[in-house]
Amino acid sequence: MMKPCAKADIGRGCYRYDGHAFREEPCSYQIDAQTRGSLPTDQCYKMETQQRYRGVWVDVFEGQRFIPEGTSPPEWPRTGLKSSEWKEKAEQARLATIWMNANRVHFDGLTRRNGARWIIEFIGRKTMYPGSYGHFGMSGQEIIVDRVISLWECPRTGICG
């Protein structure tokens, strides 16, 4: 657990926003008074070597997910928001979620629809250690897509895969 920021820490690992002091996340930096930026994942975290992956890509704005072939998506808790069991199940689901970073590849002529599911085979690299990746750190791992081998859109209804 990181210790809270004090006024003396501003500019030395902490920043001020909306009257509060916040601890900087690893690999983040301040662009201007209102904007924070971060280095690309593979420039900041250790990555496994490139390998071939196949599975389902859930292409949702701010919710990119990859479900490897032969696995099921993590089960997020639905009830008991304030219970310790809910928190434990939510953390297990977060750690099992893989953020898919396809920012470096181009999908020539492909119309990407928000919420689409794709069967994808690609060469990529996964983060070596669990952490907080993707939008608001809601994924326990991240995979960077280096090269797409094949891509097919799943039917809008029914099973994908």
CSV table of N, CA and C in Angstrom, one decimal:
chain,number,residue,atom,x,y,z
A,1,MET,N,0.9,-1.2,0.0
A,1,MET,CA,0.0,0.0,0.0
A,1,MET,C,0.9,1.2,0.0
A,2,MET,N,0.6,2.2,-0.9
A,2,MET,CA,1.4,3.4,-0.9
A,2,MET,C,0.9,4.4,0.1
A,3,LYS,N,1.8,5.1,0.7
A,3,LYS,CA,1.5,6.1,1.7
A,3,LYS,C,0.8,7.3,1.0
A,4,PRO,N,-0.1,8.0,1.7
A,4,PRO,CA,-0.8,9.2,1.1
A,4,PRO,C,0.2,10.3,0.9
A,5,CYS,N,-0.1,11.2,0.0
A,5,CYS,CA,0.7,12.3,-0.4
A,5,CYS,C,0.5,13.4,0.7
A,6,ALA,N,1.6,14.1,1.0
A,6,ALA,CA,1.6,15.3,1.8
A,6,ALA,C,1.9,16.5,0.9
A,7,LYS,N,1.6,17.7,1.4
A,7,LYS,CA,1.9,18.9,0.5
A,7,LYS,C,3.3,18.9,0.0
A,8,ALA,N,4.3,18.5,0.9
A,8,ALA,CA,5.7,18.6,0.5
A,8,ALA,C,6.0,17.6,-0.7
A,9,ASP,N,5.1,16.6,-0.9
A,9,ASP,CA,5.4,15.6,-1.9
A,9,ASP,C,4.9,16.0,-3.3
A,10,ILE,N,4.2,17.1,-3.4
A,10,ILE,CA,3.7,17.6,-4.7
A,10,ILE,C,5.0,17.9,-5.6
A,11,GLY,N,5.0,17.3,-6.8
A,11,GLY,CA,6.1,17.4,-7.7
A,11,GLY,C,7.1,16.4,-7.5
A,12,ARG,N,7.0,15.6,-6.5
A,12,ARG,CA,8.0,14.5,-6.2
A,12,ARG,C,7.2,13.2,-6.0
A,13,GLY,N,6.5,12.7,-7.0
A,13,GLY,CA,5.8,11.5,-6.9
A,13,GLY,C,4.3,11.7,-6.6
A,14,CYS,N,3.9,13.0,-6.5
A,14,CYS,CA,2.5,13.3,-6.2
A,14,CYS,C,2.1,14.5,-7.1
A,15,TYR,N,0.8,14.6,-7.4
A,15,TYR,CA,0.3,15.7,-8.1
A,15,TYR,C,-1.0,16.2,-7.5
A,16,ARG,N,-1.3,17.5,-7.7
A,16,ARG,CA,-2.5,18.1,-7.2
A,16,ARG,C,-3.6,18.1,-8.3
A,17,TYR,N,-4.8,17.7,-7.9
A,17,TYR,CA,-5.9,17.8,-8.8
A,17,TYR,C,-7.2,18.1,-8.0
A,18,ASP,N,-7.9,19.1,-8.4
A,18,ASP,CA,-9.2,19.5,-7.8
A,18,ASP,C,-9.1,19.6,-6.3
A,19,GLY,N,-7.9,20.2,-5.9
A,19,GLY,CA,-7.7,20.5,-4.4
A,19,GLY,C,-7.2,19.3,-3.6
A,20,HIS,N,-6.9,18.2,-4.3
A,20,HIS,CA,-6.5,17.0,-3.5
A,20,HIS,C,-5.1,16.6,-4.1
A,21,ALA,N,-4.3,15.9,-3.3
A,21,ALA,CA,-3.0,15.4,-3.7
A,21,ALA,C,-3.2,13.9,-4.0
A,22,PHE,N,-2.6,13.5,-5.1
A,22,PHE,CA,-2.7,12.1,-5.5
A,22,PHE,C,-1.3,11.5,-5.8
A,23,ARG,N,-1.1,10.3,-5.5
A,23,ARG,CA,0.1,9.6,-5.7
A,23,ARG,C,0.2,9.2,-7.2
A,24,GLU,N,1.3,9.5,-7.9
A,24,GLU,CA,1.4,9.2,-9.3
A,24,GLU,C,1.4,7.7,-9.5
A,25,GLU,N,0.8,7.2,-10.6
A,25,GLU,CA,0.8,5.8,-11.0
A,25,GLU,C,2.2,5.6,-11.6
A,26,PRO,N,2.6,4.3,-11.6
A,26,PRO,CA,3.9,4.0,-12.3
A,26,PRO,C,3.8,4.4,-13.8
A,27,CYS,N,4.8,5.0,-14.3
A,27,CYS,CA,5.0,5.3,-15.7
A,27,CYS,C,4.0,6.5,-16.2
A,28,SER,N,3.4,7.2,-15.2
A,28,SER,CA,2.6,8.3,-15.6
A,28,SER,C,3.4,9.6,-15.5
A,29,TYR,N,2.9,10.6,-16.2
A,29,TYR,CA,3.5,11.9,-16.2
A,29,TYR,C,2.5,13.0,-16.4
A,30,GLN,N,2.8,14.2,-16.0
A,30,GLN,CA,1.9,15.3,-16.1
A,30,GLN,C,2.1,16.0,-17.4
A,31,ILE,N,1.1,16.2,-18.2
A,31,ILE,CA,1.2,16.9,-19.5
A,31,ILE,C,1.0,18.4,-19.2
A,32,ASP,N,-0.1,18.7,-18.5
A,32,ASP,CA,-0.3,20.1,-18.1
A,32,ASP,C,-1.1,20.0,-16.8
A,33,ALA,N,-1.6,21.1,-16.4
A,33,ALA,CA,-2.3,21.2,-15.1
A,33,ALA,C,-3.5,20.3,-15.0
A,34,GLN,N,-4.1,20.0,-16.1
A,34,GLN,CA,-5.4,19.2,-16.1
A,34,GLN,C,-5.2,17.8,-16.7
A,35,THR,N,-4.0,17.5,-17.3
A,35,THR,CA,-3.9,16.3,-18.1
A,35,THR,C,-2.8,15.4,-17.6
A,36,ARG,N,-3.0,14.1,-17.4
A,36,ARG,CA,-2.0,13.1,-17.1
A,36,ARG,C,-1.8,12.2,-18.3
A,37,GLY,N,-0.6,11.8,-18.6
A,37,GLY,CA,-0.3,10.8,-19.6
A,37,GLY,C,0.4,9.6,-19.1
A,38,SER,N,0.6,8.6,-19.9
A,38,SER,CA,1.4,7.4,-19.4
A,38,SER,C,2.1,6.8,-20.6
A,39,LEU,N,3.2,6.2,-20.2
A,39,LEU,CA,4.1,5.5,-21.2
A,39,LEU,C,3.3,4.3,-21.7
A,40,PRO,N,3.7,3.8,-23.0
A,40,PRO,CA,3.1,2.6,-23.4
A,40,PRO,C,3.4,1.4,-22.5
A,41,THR,N,2.5,0.5,-22.4
A,41,THR,CA,2.7,-0.7,-21.5
A,41,THR,C,4.1,-1.4,-21.6
A,42,ASP,N,4.5,-1.6,-22.9
A,42,ASP,CA,5.7,-2.4,-23.1
A,42,ASP,C,7.0,-1.6,-22.9
A,43,GLN,N,6.8,-0.3,-22.7
A,43,GLN,CA,8.0,0.6,-22.3
A,43,GLN,C,8.0,0.7,-20.8
A,44,CYS,N,7.1,0.2,-20.1
A,44,CYS,CA,6.9,0.5,-18.6
A,44,CYS,C,7.0,-0.8,-17.8
A,45,TYR,N,6.4,-1.9,-18.4
A,45,TYR,CA,6.3,-3.2,-17.6
A,45,TYR,C,7.0,-4.3,-18.4
A,46,LYS,N,7.5,-5.3,-17.7
A,46,LYS,CA,8.1,-6.4,-18.3
A,46,LYS,C,7.1,-7.2,-19.1
A,47,MET,N,7.5,-7.7,-20.2
A,47,MET,CA,6.5,-8.4,-21.1
A,47,MET,C,7.1,-9.8,-21.4
A,48,GLU,N,6.2,-10.8,-21.6
A,48,GLU,CA,6.6,-12.1,-22.0
A,48,GLU,C,7.1,-12.0,-23.5
A,49,THR,N,7.8,-13.0,-24.0
A,49,THR,CA,8.2,-13.0,-25.4
A,49,THR,C,7.0,-13.2,-26.3
A,50,GLN,N,7.1,-12.8,-27.5
A,50,GLN,CA,6.0,-12.9,-28.5
A,50,GLN,C,5.6,-14.3,-28.6
A,51,GLN,N,4.3,-14.5,-28.7
A,51,GLN,CA,3.7,-15.8,-29.0
A,51,GLN,C,2.4,-15.7,-29.8
A,52,ARG,N,1.9,-16.8,-30.3
A,52,ARG,CA,0.7,-16.8,-31.1
A,52,ARG,C,-0.5,-17.0,-30.1
A,53,TYR,N,-1.5,-16.2,-30.3
A,53,TYR,CA,-2.7,-16.3,-29.5
A,53,TYR,C,-3.9,-16.5,-30.4
A,54,ARG,N,-5.0,-17.2,-29.9
A,54,ARG,CA,-6.2,-17.3,-30.6
A,54,ARG,C,-7.3,-17.3,-29.5
A,55,GLY,N,-8.4,-16.6,-29.9
A,55,GLY,CA,-9.5,-16.5,-28.9
A,55,GLY,C,-10.5,-15.5,-29.4
A,56,VAL,N,-11.3,-14.9,-28.5
A,56,VAL,CA,-12.4,-14.0,-28.8
A,56,VAL,C,-11.9,-12.6,-28.3
A,57,TRP,N,-12.0,-11.6,-29.1
A,57,TRP,CA,-11.8,-10.2,-28.8
A,57,TRP,C,-13.1,-9.6,-28.7
A,58,VAL,N,-13.4,-9.0,-27.5
A,58,VAL,CA,-14.6,-8.2,-27.2
A,58,VAL,C,-14.2,-6.8,-27.4
A,59,ASP,N,-14.7,-6.2,-28.5
A,59,ASP,CA,-14.3,-4.8,-28.9
A,59,ASP,C,-15.3,-3.8,-28.4
A,60,VAL,N,-15.0,-3.3,-27.2
A,60,VAL,CA,-15.9,-2.4,-26.6
A,60,VAL,C,-15.1,-1.1,-26.2
A,61,PHE,N,-15.6,0.0,-26.5
A,61,PHE,CA,-15.0,1.3,-26.1
A,61,PHE,C,-14.7,1.3,-24.6
A,62,GLU,N,-13.4,1.5,-24.2
A,62,GLU,CA,-13.0,1.5,-22.9
A,62,GLU,C,-13.2,0.2,-22.1
A,63,GLY,N,-13.3,-0.9,-22.9
A,63,GLY,CA,-13.5,-2.2,-22.3
A,63,GLY,C,-13.0,-3.3,-23.1
A,64,GLN,N,-11.9,-3.1,-23.8
A,64,GLN,CA,-11.3,-4.2,-24.7
A,64,GLN,C,-11.0,-5.4,-23.9
A,65,ARG,N,-11.4,-6.6,-24.3
A,65,ARG,CA,-11.1,-7.8,-23.6
A,65,ARG,C,-10.7,-8.9,-24.6
A,66,PHE,N,-9.8,-9.8,-24.1
A,66,PHE,CA,-9.4,-10.9,-24.9
A,66,PHE,C,-9.7,-12.2,-24.0
A,67,ILE,N,-10.4,-13.1,-24.6
A,67,ILE,CA,-10.7,-14.4,-23.9
A,67,ILE,C,-10.0,-15.5,-24.7
A,68,PRO,N,-8.9,-16.0,-24.2
A,68,PRO,CA,-8.2,-17.0,-24.9
A,68,PRO,C,-9.0,-18.3,-25.2
A,69,GLU,N,-8.7,-18.9,-26.4
A,69,GLU,CA,-9.4,-20.1,-26.8
A,69,GLU,C,-9.4,-21.1,-25.7
A,70,GLY,N,-10.5,-21.8,-25.5
A,70,GLY,CA,-10.5,-22.8,-24.5
A,70,GLY,C,-10.8,-22.4,-23.0
A,71,THR,N,-11.0,-21.0,-22.9
A,71,THR,CA,-11.3,-20.5,-21.5
A,71,THR,C,-12.7,-19.8,-21.6
A,72,SER,N,-13.1,-19.5,-20.4
A,72,SER,CA,-14.4,-18.7,-20.3
A,72,SER,C,-14.1,-17.4,-19.7
A,73,PRO,N,-15.0,-16.4,-20.0
A,73,PRO,CA,-14.8,-15.1,-19.5
A,73,PRO,C,-15.0,-15.1,-17.9
A,74,PRO,N,-14.2,-14.3,-17.2
A,74,PRO,CA,-14.4,-14.3,-15.8
A,74,PRO,C,-15.8,-13.9,-15.3
A,75,GLU,N,-16.2,-14.5,-14.3
A,75,GLU,CA,-17.6,-14.2,-13.7
A,75,GLU,C,-17.5,-13.1,-12.7
A,76,TRP,N,-18.1,-12.0,-13.1
A,76,TRP,CA,-18.1,-10.8,-12.2
A,76,TRP,C,-19.3,-11.0,-11.2
A,77,PRO,N,-19.1,-10.6,-9.9
A,77,PRO,CA,-20.2,-10.7,-9.0
A,77,PRO,C,-21.4,-9.7,-9.3
A,78,ARG,N,-22.6,-10.1,-9.0
A,78,ARG,CA,-23.8,-9.3,-9.4
A,78,ARG,C,-24.5,-8.7,-8.2
A,79,THR,N,-24.4,-9.3,-7.1
A,79,THR,CA,-25.1,-8.8,-5.9
A,79,THR,C,-24.2,-8.7,-4.7
A,80,GLY,N,-24.7,-8.1,-3.6
A,80,GLY,CA,-23.9,-8.0,-2.4
A,80,GLY,C,-22.7,-7.0,-2.5
A,81,LEU,N,-22.9,-5.9,-3.1
A,81,LEU,CA,-21.9,-4.9,-3.4
A,81,LEU,C,-21.0,-4.6,-2.3
A,82,LYS,N,-21.5,-4.5,-1.1
A,82,LYS,CA,-20.7,-4.0,0.1
A,82,LYS,C,-20.1,-5.2,0.9
A,83,SER,N,-20.4,-6.4,0.5
A,83,SER,CA,-19.9,-7.6,1.2
A,83,SER,C,-18.4,-7.8,0.9
A,84,SER,N,-17.7,-8.5,1.8
A,84,SER,CA,-16.3,-8.8,1.6
A,84,SER,C,-16.2,-9.9,0.5
A,85,GLU,N,-17.2,-10.8,0.4
A,85,GLU,CA,-17.2,-11.8,-0.6
A,85,GLU,C,-17.3,-11.1,-2.0
A,86,TRP,N,-18.1,-10.1,-2.1
A,86,TRP,CA,-18.2,-9.4,-3.4
A,86,TRP,C,-16.9,-8.8,-3.8
A,87,LYS,N,-16.2,-8.2,-2.9
A,87,LYS,CA,-14.9,-7.6,-3.1
A,87,LYS,C,-13.9,-8.6,-3.6
A,88,GLU,N,-13.9,-9.8,-2.9
A,88,GLU,CA,-13.0,-10.8,-3.2
A,88,GLU,C,-13.3,-11.4,-4.6
A,89,LYS,N,-14.6,-11.6,-5.0
A,89,LYS,CA,-14.9,-12.1,-6.3
A,89,LYS,C,-14.6,-11.1,-7.4
A,90,ALA,N,-14.9,-9.8,-7.1
A,90,ALA,CA,-14.6,-8.8,-8.1
A,90,ALA,C,-13.1,-8.7,-8.4
A,91,GLU,N,-12.3,-8.9,-7.3
A,91,GLU,CA,-10.8,-8.8,-7.5
A,91,GLU,C,-10.3,-10.1,-8.3
A,92,GLN,N,-10.9,-11.2,-8.0
A,92,GLN,CA,-10.6,-12.4,-8.8
A,92,GLN,C,-10.9,-12.3,-10.3
A,93,ALA,N,-12.1,-11.7,-10.5
A,93,ALA,CA,-12.5,-11.5,-11.9
A,93,ALA,C,-11.6,-10.4,-12.6
A,94,ARG,N,-11.3,-9.4,-11.9
A,94,ARG,CA,-10.4,-8.3,-12.4
A,94,ARG,C,-9.1,-8.9,-12.8
A,95,LEU,N,-8.5,-9.8,-11.9
A,95,LEU,CA,-7.2,-10.4,-12.2
A,95,LEU,C,-7.3,-11.3,-13.4
A,96,ALA,N,-8.4,-12.0,-13.6
A,96,ALA,CA,-8.6,-12.9,-14.7
A,96,ALA,C,-8.9,-12.3,-16.0
A,97,THR,N,-9.2,-11.0,-16.0
A,97,THR,CA,-9.5,-10.2,-17.2
A,97,THR,C,-8.3,-9.8,-18.0
A,98,ILE,N,-8.2,-10.0,-19.3
A,98,ILE,CA,-7.1,-9.6,-20.1
A,98,ILE,C,-7.5,-8.4,-21.0
A,99,TRP,N,-6.8,-7.3,-20.8
A,99,TRP,CA,-7.0,-6.1,-21.7
A,99,TRP,C,-6.3,-6.4,-23.0
A,100,MET,N,-7.0,-6.1,-24.1
A,100,MET,CA,-6.4,-6.3,-25.4
A,100,MET,C,-6.1,-5.0,-26.0
A,101,ASN,N,-4.8,-4.8,-26.3
A,101,ASN,CA,-4.3,-3.5,-26.8
A,101,ASN,C,-4.0,-3.7,-28.3
A,102,ALA,N,-4.9,-3.3,-29.2
A,102,ALA,CA,-4.7,-3.4,-30.6
A,102,ALA,C,-4.4,-2.1,-31.3
A,103,ASN,N,-3.9,-1.1,-30.5
A,103,ASN,CA,-3.6,0.2,-31.0
A,103,ASN,C,-2.6,0.3,-32.1
A,104,ARG,N,-1.7,-0.7,-32.2
A,104,ARG,CA,-0.6,-0.6,-33.1
A,104,ARG,C,-0.8,-1.3,-34.4
A,105,VAL,N,-1.9,-2.0,-34.5
A,105,VAL,CA,-2.2,-2.7,-35.8
A,105,VAL,C,-3.3,-1.9,-36.5
A,106,HIS,N,-3.3,-2.1,-37.9
A,106,HIS,CA,-4.3,-1.4,-38.7
A,106,HIS,C,-5.3,-2.5,-39.3
A,107,PHE,N,-6.5,-2.1,-39.3
A,107,PHE,CA,-7.5,-3.1,-39.8
A,107,PHE,C,-8.1,-2.4,-41.1
A,108,ASP,N,-7.3,-2.6,-42.1
A,108,ASP,CA,-7.7,-2.0,-43.4
A,108,ASP,C,-9.0,-2.4,-43.9
A,109,GLY,N,-9.9,-1.4,-44.1
A,109,GLY,CA,-11.2,-1.6,-44.7
A,109,GLY,C,-12.2,-2.3,-43.7
A,110,LEU,N,-11.8,-2.4,-42.5
A,110,LEU,CA,-12.7,-3.1,-41.5
A,110,LEU,C,-13.5,-2.0,-40.7
A,111,THR,N,-14.8,-2.2,-40.7
A,111,THR,CA,-15.6,-1.3,-39.8
A,111,THR,C,-15.8,-2.0,-38.5
A,112,ARG,N,-15.2,-1.3,-37.5
A,112,ARG,CA,-15.3,-1.8,-36.1
A,112,ARG,C,-16.5,-1.3,-35.5
A,113,ARG,N,-17.4,-2.2,-35.0
A,113,ARG,CA,-18.6,-1.8,-34.3
A,113,ARG,C,-18.4,-2.0,-32.8
A,114,ASN,N,-18.8,-0.9,-32.0
A,114,ASN,CA,-18.7,-1.0,-30.6
A,114,ASN,C,-19.5,-2.2,-30.1
A,115,GLY,N,-18.9,-3.0,-29.3
A,115,GLY,CA,-19.5,-4.2,-28.7
A,115,GLY,C,-19.4,-5.5,-29.6
A,116,ALA,N,-18.7,-5.4,-30.7
A,116,ALA,CA,-18.6,-6.5,-31.6
A,116,ALA,C,-17.6,-7.5,-30.9
A,117,ARG,N,-17.9,-8.8,-31.3
A,117,ARG,CA,-17.0,-9.9,-30.8
A,117,ARG,C,-16.3,-10.5,-32.1
A,118,TRP,N,-15.0,-10.7,-32.0
A,118,TRP,CA,-14.3,-11.2,-33.1
A,118,TRP,C,-13.5,-12.5,-32.7
A,119,ILE,N,-13.4,-13.4,-33.6
A,119,ILE,CA,-12.5,-14.5,-33.4
A,119,ILE,C,-11.2,-14.0,-34.0
A,120,ILE,N,-10.2,-14.0,-33.2
A,120,ILE,CA,-8.9,-13.4,-33.7
A,120,ILE,C,-7.7,-14.4,-33.4
A,121,GLU,N,-6.8,-14.4,-34.3
A,121,GLU,CA,-5.5,-15.1,-34.1
A,121,GLU,C,-4.5,-14.1,-34.4
A,122,PHE,N,-3.5,-14.0,-33.5
A,122,PHE,CA,-2.5,-12.9,-33.6
A,122,PHE,C,-1.2,-13.3,-33.0
A,123,ILE,N,-0.2,-12.5,-33.3
A,123,ILE,CA,1.1,-12.6,-32.6
A,123,ILE,C,1.1,-11.4,-31.6
A,124,GLY,N,1.5,-11.7,-30.4
A,124,GLY,CA,1.4,-10.6,-29.4
A,124,GLY,C,2.3,-10.9,-28.2
A,125,ARG,N,2.3,-9.9,-27.3
A,125,ARG,CA,3.1,-10.1,-26.0
A,125,ARG,C,2.2,-9.7,-24.8
A,126,LYS,N,2.3,-10.5,-23.8
A,126,LYS,CA,1.4,-10.3,-22.6
A,126,LYS,C,2.3,-9.8,-21.5
A,127,THR,N,1.7,-9.0,-20.6
A,127,THR,CA,2.5,-8.6,-19.4
A,127,THR,C,2.9,-9.8,-18.6
A,128,MET,N,4.1,-9.7,-18.1
A,128,MET,CA,4.7,-10.8,-17.3
A,128,MET,C,4.1,-11.0,-16.0
A,129,TYR,N,3.6,-9.9,-15.4
A,129,TYR,CA,3.1,-10.0,-14.0
A,129,TYR,C,1.7,-9.4,-13.9
A,130,PRO,N,0.9,-9.9,-13.0
A,130,PRO,CA,-0.5,-9.3,-12.9
A,130,PRO,C,-0.3,-7.9,-12.3
A,131,GLY,N,-1.3,-7.1,-12.7
A,131,GLY,CA,-1.3,-5.7,-12.2
A,131,GLY,C,-2.6,-5.0,-12.5
A,132,SER,N,-2.6,-3.7,-12.7
A,132,SER,CA,-3.8,-3.0,-13.1
A,132,SER,C,-3.6,-2.4,-14.4
A,133,TYR,N,-4.2,-3.0,-15.5
A,133,TYR,CA,-4.0,-2.6,-16.8
A,133,TYR,C,-5.4,-2.2,-17.5
A,134,GLY,N,-5.3,-1.5,-18.6
A,134,GLY,CA,-6.4,-1.1,-19.3
A,134,GLY,C,-7.2,0.1,-18.7
A,135,HIS,N,-8.4,0.3,-19.1
A,135,HIS,CA,-9.2,1.4,-18.6
A,135,HIS,C,-9.4,1.3,-17.1
A,136,PHE,N,-9.0,2.3,-16.4
A,136,PHE,CA,-9.2,2.4,-14.9
A,136,PHE,C,-8.6,1.2,-14.2
A,137,GLY,N,-7.6,0.5,-14.9
A,137,GLY,CA,-6.9,-0.7,-14.2
A,137,GLY,C,-7.8,-1.8,-13.9
A,138,MET,N,-8.9,-2.0,-14.8
A,138,MET,CA,-9.9,-3.0,-14.5
A,138,MET,C,-9.5,-4.4,-15.1
A,139,SER,N,-8.3,-4.6,-15.5
A,139,SER,CA,-7.8,-5.8,-16.1
A,139,SER,C,-6.5,-6.2,-15.3
A,140,GLY,N,-6.4,-7.5,-15.1
A,140,GLY,CA,-5.2,-8.0,-14.4
A,140,GLY,C,-4.0,-8.2,-15.3
A,141,GLN,N,-4.2,-8.3,-16.6
A,141,GLN,CA,-3.2,-8.5,-17.6
A,141,GLN,C,-3.5,-7.7,-18.8
A,142,GLU,N,-2.4,-7.5,-19.6
A,142,GLU,CA,-2.6,-6.8,-20.9
A,142,GLU,C,-1.9,-7.6,-22.0
A,143,ILE,N,-2.5,-7.7,-23.1
A,143,ILE,CA,-1.8,-8.3,-24.3
A,143,ILE,C,-1.7,-7.2,-25.4
A,144,ILE,N,-0.5,-7.0,-25.9
A,144,ILE,CA,-0.3,-6.1,-27.0
A,144,ILE,C,-0.3,-6.9,-28.3
A,145,VAL,N,-1.2,-6.5,-29.2
A,145,VAL,CA,-1.2,-7.2,-30.5
A,145,VAL,C,-0.1,-6.6,-31.4
A,146,ASP,N,0.8,-7.4,-31.9
A,146,ASP,CA,1.9,-7.0,-32.8
A,146,ASP,C,1.5,-7.2,-34.2
A,147,ARG,N,0.8,-8.3,-34.5
A,147,ARG,CA,0.5,-8.7,-35.9
A,147,ARG,C,-0.8,-9.6,-35.9
A,148,VAL,N,-1.8,-9.2,-36.7
A,148,VAL,CA,-3.0,-10.0,-36.8
A,148,VAL,C,-2.8,-11.0,-37.9
A,149,ILE,N,-3.1,-12.3,-37.6
A,149,ILE,CA,-3.0,-13.4,-38.5
A,149,ILE,C,-4.4,-13.6,-39.2
A,150,SER,N,-5.4,-13.6,-38.4
A,150,SER,CA,-6.8,-13.8,-39.0
A,150,SER,C,-7.8,-13.1,-38.0
A,151,LEU,N,-8.9,-12.7,-38.6
A,151,LEU,CA,-9.9,-12.0,-37.9
A,151,LEU,C,-11.3,-12.2,-38.5
A,152,TRP,N,-12.3,-12.8,-37.8
A,152,TRP,CA,-13.6,-13.0,-38.3
A,152,TRP,C,-14.6,-12.4,-37.3
A,153,GLU,N,-15.6,-11.7,-37.7
A,153,GLU,CA,-16.6,-11.2,-36.8
A,153,GLU,C,-17.6,-12.4,-36.4
A,154,CYS,N,-17.9,-12.4,-35.1
A,154,CYS,CA,-18.8,-13.4,-34.6
A,154,CYS,C,-20.2,-13.0,-35.0
A,155,PRO,N,-21.2,-14.0,-35.0
A,155,PRO,CA,-22.6,-13.6,-35.2
A,155,PRO,C,-23.1,-12.7,-34.1
A,156,ARG,N,-24.0,-11.9,-34.4
A,156,ARG,CA,-24.5,-11.0,-33.3
A,156,ARG,C,-25.3,-11.7,-32.3
A,157,THR,N,-25.8,-12.9,-32.6
A,157,THR,CA,-26.5,-13.7,-31.6
A,157,THR,C,-25.9,-15.0,-31.5
A,158,GLY,N,-26.0,-15.7,-30.4
A,158,GLY,CA,-25.5,-17.1,-30.3
A,158,GLY,C,-24.0,-17.1,-29.8
A,159,ILE,N,-23.4,-18.3,-30.0
A,159,ILE,CA,-22.1,-18.5,-29.4
A,159,ILE,C,-21.1,-18.1,-30.4
A,160,CYS,N,-20.0,-17.5,-29.9
A,160,CYS,CA,-18.9,-17.0,-30.7
A,160,CYS,C,-17.7,-18.0,-30.5
A,161,GLY,N,-17.2,-18.6,-31.5
A,161,GLY,CA,-16.0,-19.5,-31.3
A,161,GLY,C,-16.2,-20.8,-31.9
